[in-house]
CSV table of N, CA and C in Angstrom, one decimal:
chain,number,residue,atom,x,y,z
A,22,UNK,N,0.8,-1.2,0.0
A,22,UNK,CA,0.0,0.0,0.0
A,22,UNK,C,0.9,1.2,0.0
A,23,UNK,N,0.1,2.3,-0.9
A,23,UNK,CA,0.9,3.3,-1.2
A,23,UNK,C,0.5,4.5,-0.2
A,24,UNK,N,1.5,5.6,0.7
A,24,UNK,CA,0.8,6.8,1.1
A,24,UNK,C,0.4,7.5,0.2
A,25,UNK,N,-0.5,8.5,1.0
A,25,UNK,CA,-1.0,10.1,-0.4
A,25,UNK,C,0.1,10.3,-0.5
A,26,UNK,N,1.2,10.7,0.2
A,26,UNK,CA,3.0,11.4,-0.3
A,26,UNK,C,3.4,10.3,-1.3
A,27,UNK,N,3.5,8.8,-1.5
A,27,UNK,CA,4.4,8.3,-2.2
A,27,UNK,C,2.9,8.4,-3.4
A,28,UNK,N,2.0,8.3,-3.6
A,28,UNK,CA,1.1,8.2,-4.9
A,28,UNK,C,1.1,9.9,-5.0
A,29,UNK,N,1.5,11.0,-4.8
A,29,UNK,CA,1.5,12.0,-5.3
A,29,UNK,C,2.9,11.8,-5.5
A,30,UNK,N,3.4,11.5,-5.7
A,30,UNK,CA,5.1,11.4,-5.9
A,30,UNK,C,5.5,11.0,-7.1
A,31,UNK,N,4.5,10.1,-7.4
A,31,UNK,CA,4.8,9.0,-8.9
A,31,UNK,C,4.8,9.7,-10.3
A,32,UNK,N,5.0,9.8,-11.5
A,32,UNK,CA,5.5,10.3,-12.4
A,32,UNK,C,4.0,9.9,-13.5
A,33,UNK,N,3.3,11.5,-14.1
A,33,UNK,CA,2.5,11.6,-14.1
A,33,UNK,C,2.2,12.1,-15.7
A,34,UNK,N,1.2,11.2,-16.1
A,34,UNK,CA,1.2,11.4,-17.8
A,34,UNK,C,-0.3,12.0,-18.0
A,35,UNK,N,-0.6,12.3,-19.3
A,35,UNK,CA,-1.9,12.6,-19.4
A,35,UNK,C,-3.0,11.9,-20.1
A,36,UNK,N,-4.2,11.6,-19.3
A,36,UNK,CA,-5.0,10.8,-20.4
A,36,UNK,C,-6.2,11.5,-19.6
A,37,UNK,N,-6.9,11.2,-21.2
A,37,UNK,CA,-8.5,11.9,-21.5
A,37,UNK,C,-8.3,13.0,-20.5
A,38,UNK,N,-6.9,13.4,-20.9
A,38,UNK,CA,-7.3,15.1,-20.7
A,38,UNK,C,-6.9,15.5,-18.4
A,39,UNK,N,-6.4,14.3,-18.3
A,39,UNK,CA,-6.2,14.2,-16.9
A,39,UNK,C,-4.9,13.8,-16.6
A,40,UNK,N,-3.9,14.6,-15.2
A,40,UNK,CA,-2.9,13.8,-14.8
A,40,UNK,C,-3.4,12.1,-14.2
A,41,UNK,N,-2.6,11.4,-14.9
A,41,UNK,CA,-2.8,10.0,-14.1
A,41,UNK,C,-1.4,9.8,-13.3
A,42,UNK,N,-1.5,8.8,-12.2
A,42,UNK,CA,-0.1,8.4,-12.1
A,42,UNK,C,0.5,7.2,-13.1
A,43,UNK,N,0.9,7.1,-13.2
A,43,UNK,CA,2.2,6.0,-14.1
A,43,UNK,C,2.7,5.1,-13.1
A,44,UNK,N,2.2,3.9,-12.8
A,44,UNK,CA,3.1,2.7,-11.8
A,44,UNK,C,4.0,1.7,-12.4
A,45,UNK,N,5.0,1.6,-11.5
A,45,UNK,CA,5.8,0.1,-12.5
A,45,UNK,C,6.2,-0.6,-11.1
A,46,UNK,N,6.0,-1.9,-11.5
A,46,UNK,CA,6.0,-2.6,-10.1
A,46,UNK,C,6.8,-4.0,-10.8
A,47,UNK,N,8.0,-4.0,-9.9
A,47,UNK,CA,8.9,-5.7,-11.2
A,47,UNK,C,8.5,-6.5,-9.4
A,48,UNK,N,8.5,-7.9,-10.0
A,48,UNK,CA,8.7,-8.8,-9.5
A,48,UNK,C,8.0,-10.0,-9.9
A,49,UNK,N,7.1,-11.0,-8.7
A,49,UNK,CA,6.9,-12.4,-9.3
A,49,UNK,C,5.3,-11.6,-9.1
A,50,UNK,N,4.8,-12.4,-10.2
A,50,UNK,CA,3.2,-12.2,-10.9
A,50,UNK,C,2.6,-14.0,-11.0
A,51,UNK,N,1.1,-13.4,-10.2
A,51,UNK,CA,0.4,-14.3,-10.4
A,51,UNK,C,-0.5,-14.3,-11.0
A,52,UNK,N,-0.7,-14.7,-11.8
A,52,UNK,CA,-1.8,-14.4,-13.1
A,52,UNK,C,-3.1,-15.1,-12.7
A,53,UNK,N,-4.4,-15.7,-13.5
A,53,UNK,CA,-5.2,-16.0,-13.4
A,53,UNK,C,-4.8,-17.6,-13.3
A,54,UNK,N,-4.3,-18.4,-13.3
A,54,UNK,CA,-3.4,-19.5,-13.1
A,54,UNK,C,-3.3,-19.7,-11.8
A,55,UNK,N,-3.3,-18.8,-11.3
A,55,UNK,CA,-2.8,-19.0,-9.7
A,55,UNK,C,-0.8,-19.2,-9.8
A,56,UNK,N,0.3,-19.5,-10.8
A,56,UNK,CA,1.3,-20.1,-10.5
A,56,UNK,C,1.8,-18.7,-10.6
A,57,UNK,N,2.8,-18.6,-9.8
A,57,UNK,CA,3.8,-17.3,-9.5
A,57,UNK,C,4.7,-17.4,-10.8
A,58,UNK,N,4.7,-16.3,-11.0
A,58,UNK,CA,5.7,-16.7,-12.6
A,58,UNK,C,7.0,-15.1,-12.2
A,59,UNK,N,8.3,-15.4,-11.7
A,59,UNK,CA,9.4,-14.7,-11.5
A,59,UNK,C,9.7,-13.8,-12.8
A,60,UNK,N,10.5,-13.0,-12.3
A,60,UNK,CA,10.9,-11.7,-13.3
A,60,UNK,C,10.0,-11.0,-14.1
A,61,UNK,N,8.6,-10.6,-13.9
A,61,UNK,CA,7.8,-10.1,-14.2
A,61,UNK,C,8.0,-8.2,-14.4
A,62,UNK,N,7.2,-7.6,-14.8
A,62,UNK,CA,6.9,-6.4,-14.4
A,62,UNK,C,5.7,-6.3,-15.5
A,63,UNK,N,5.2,-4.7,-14.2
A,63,UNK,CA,3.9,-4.2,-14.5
A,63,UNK,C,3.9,-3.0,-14.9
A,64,UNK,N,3.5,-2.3,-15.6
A,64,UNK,CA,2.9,-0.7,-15.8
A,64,UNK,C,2.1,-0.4,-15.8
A,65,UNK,N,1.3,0.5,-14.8
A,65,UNK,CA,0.0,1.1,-15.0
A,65,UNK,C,-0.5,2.5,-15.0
A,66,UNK,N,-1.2,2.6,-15.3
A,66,UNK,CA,-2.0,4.0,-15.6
A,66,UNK,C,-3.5,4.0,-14.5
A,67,UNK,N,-3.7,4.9,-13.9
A,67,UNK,CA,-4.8,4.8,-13.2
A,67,UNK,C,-5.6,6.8,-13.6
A,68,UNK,N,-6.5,6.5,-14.5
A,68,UNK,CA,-6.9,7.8,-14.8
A,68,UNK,C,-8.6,8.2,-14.3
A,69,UNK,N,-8.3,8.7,-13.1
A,69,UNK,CA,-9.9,9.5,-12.2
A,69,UNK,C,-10.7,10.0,-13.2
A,70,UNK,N,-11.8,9.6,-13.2
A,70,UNK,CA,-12.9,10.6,-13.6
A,70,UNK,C,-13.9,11.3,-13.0
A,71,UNK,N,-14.6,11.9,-13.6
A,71,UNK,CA,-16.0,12.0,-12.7
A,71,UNK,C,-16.6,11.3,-12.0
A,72,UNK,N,-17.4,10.0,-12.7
A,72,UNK,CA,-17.8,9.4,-12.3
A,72,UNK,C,-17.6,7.7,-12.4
A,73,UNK,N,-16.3,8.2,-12.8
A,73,UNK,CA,-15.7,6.6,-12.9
A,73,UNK,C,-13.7,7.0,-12.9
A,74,UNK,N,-13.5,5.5,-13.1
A,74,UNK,CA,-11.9,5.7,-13.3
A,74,UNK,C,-11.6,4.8,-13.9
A,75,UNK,N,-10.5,4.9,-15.2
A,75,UNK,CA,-9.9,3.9,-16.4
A,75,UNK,C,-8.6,3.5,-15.7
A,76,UNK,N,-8.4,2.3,-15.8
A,76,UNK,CA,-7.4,1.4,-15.6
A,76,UNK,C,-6.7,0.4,-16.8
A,77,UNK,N,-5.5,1.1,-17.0
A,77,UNK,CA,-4.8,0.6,-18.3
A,77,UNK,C,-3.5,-0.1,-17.9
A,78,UNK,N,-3.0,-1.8,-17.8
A,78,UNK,CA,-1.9,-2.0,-17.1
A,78,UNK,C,-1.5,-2.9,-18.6
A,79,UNK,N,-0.2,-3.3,-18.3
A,79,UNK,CA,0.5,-4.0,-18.8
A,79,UNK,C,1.9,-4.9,-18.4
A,80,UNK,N,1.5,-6.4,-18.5
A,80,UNK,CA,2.3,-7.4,-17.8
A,80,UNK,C,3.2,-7.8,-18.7
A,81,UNK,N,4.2,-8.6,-18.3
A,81,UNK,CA,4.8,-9.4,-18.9
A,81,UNK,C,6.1,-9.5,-18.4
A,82,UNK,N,7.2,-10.3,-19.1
A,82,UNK,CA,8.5,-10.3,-18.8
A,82,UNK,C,9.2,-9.0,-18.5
A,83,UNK,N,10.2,-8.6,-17.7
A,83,UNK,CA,10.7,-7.7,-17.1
A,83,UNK,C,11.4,-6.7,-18.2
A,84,UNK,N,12.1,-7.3,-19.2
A,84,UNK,CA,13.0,-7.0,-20.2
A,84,UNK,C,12.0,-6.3,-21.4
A,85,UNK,N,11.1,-7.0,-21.2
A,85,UNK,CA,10.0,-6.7,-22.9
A,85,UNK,C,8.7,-5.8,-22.8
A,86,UNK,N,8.6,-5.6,-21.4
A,86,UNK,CA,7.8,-4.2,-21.1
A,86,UNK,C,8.5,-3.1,-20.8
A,87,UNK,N,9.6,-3.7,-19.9
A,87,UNK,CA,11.2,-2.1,-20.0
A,87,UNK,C,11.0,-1.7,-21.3
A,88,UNK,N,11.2,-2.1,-22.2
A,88,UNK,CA,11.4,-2.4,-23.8
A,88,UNK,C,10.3,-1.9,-24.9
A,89,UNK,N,9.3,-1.7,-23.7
A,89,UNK,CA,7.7,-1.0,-25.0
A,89,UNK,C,7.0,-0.4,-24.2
A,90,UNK,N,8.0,0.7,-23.0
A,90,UNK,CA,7.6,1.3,-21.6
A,90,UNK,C,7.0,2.8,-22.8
A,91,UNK,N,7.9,2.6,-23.5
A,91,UNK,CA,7.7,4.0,-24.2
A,91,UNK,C,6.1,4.3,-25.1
A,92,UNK,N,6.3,3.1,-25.8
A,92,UNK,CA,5.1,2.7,-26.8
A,92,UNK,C,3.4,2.8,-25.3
A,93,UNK,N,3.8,2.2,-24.5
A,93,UNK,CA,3.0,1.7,-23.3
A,93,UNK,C,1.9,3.5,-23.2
A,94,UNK,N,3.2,4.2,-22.8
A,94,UNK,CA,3.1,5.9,-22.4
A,94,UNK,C,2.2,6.0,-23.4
A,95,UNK,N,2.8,6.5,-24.6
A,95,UNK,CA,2.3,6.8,-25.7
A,95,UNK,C,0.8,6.2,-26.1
A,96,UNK,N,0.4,5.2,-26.2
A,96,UNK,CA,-0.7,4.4,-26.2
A,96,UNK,C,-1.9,5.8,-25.2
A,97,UNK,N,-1.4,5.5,-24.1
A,97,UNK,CA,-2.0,5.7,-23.0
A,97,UNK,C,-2.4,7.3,-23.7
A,98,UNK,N,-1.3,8.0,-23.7
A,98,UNK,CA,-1.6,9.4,-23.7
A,98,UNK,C,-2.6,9.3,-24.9
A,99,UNK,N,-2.7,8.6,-25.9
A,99,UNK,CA,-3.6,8.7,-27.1
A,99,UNK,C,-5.1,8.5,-26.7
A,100,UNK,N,-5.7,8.4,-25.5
A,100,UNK,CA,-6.9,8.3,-25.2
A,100,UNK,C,-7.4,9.8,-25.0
A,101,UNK,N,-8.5,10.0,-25.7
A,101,UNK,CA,-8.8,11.4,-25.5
A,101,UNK,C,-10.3,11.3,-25.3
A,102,UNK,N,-10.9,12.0,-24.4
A,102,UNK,CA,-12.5,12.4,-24.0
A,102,UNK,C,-13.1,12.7,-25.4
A,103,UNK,N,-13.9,11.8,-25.8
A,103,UNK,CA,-15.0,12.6,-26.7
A,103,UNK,C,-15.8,13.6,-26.6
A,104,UNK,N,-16.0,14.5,-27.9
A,104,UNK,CA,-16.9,15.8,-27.3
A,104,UNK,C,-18.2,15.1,-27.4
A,105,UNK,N,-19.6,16.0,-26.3
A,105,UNK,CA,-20.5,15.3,-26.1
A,105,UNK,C,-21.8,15.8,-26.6
């Protein structure tokens, strides 16, 4: 669990028009399997809304999400609020 100081701390991108934080978390992952699977890492995006909140993560090997951390961002920032 994260404090309000360490989650206002985190490194902050923009989607639909909002600061999100940006998380990366490496270690062992347990997927829907239930089997712990070693050298993992995660990235995520957690973007508040009004009345809701978008959650955009990405798993896999430690090396090949380092590796498409950038692509990951980028993705993310490309979500934009439709006019209404």
């Amino acid at each position: 669990a994260l404090t309000a100081e360490q989650i206002n701390a985190l490194k902050k991108i923009k989607m639909l028009g909002k600061d999100s934080p940006l998380v990366e978390i490496t270690g062992e992952f347990s997927g829907m399997s239930g089997q712990a699977v070693p050298g993992q890492k995660m990235l995520g995006v957690v973007c508040p809304l009004e009345q809701q909140t978008v959650f955009v993560k990405m798993v896999g090997p430690e090396a090949g999400v380092t590796a498409e951390a950038d692509h990951f961002t980028a993705f993310c920032e490309s979500f934009v609020k439709a006019d209404s």
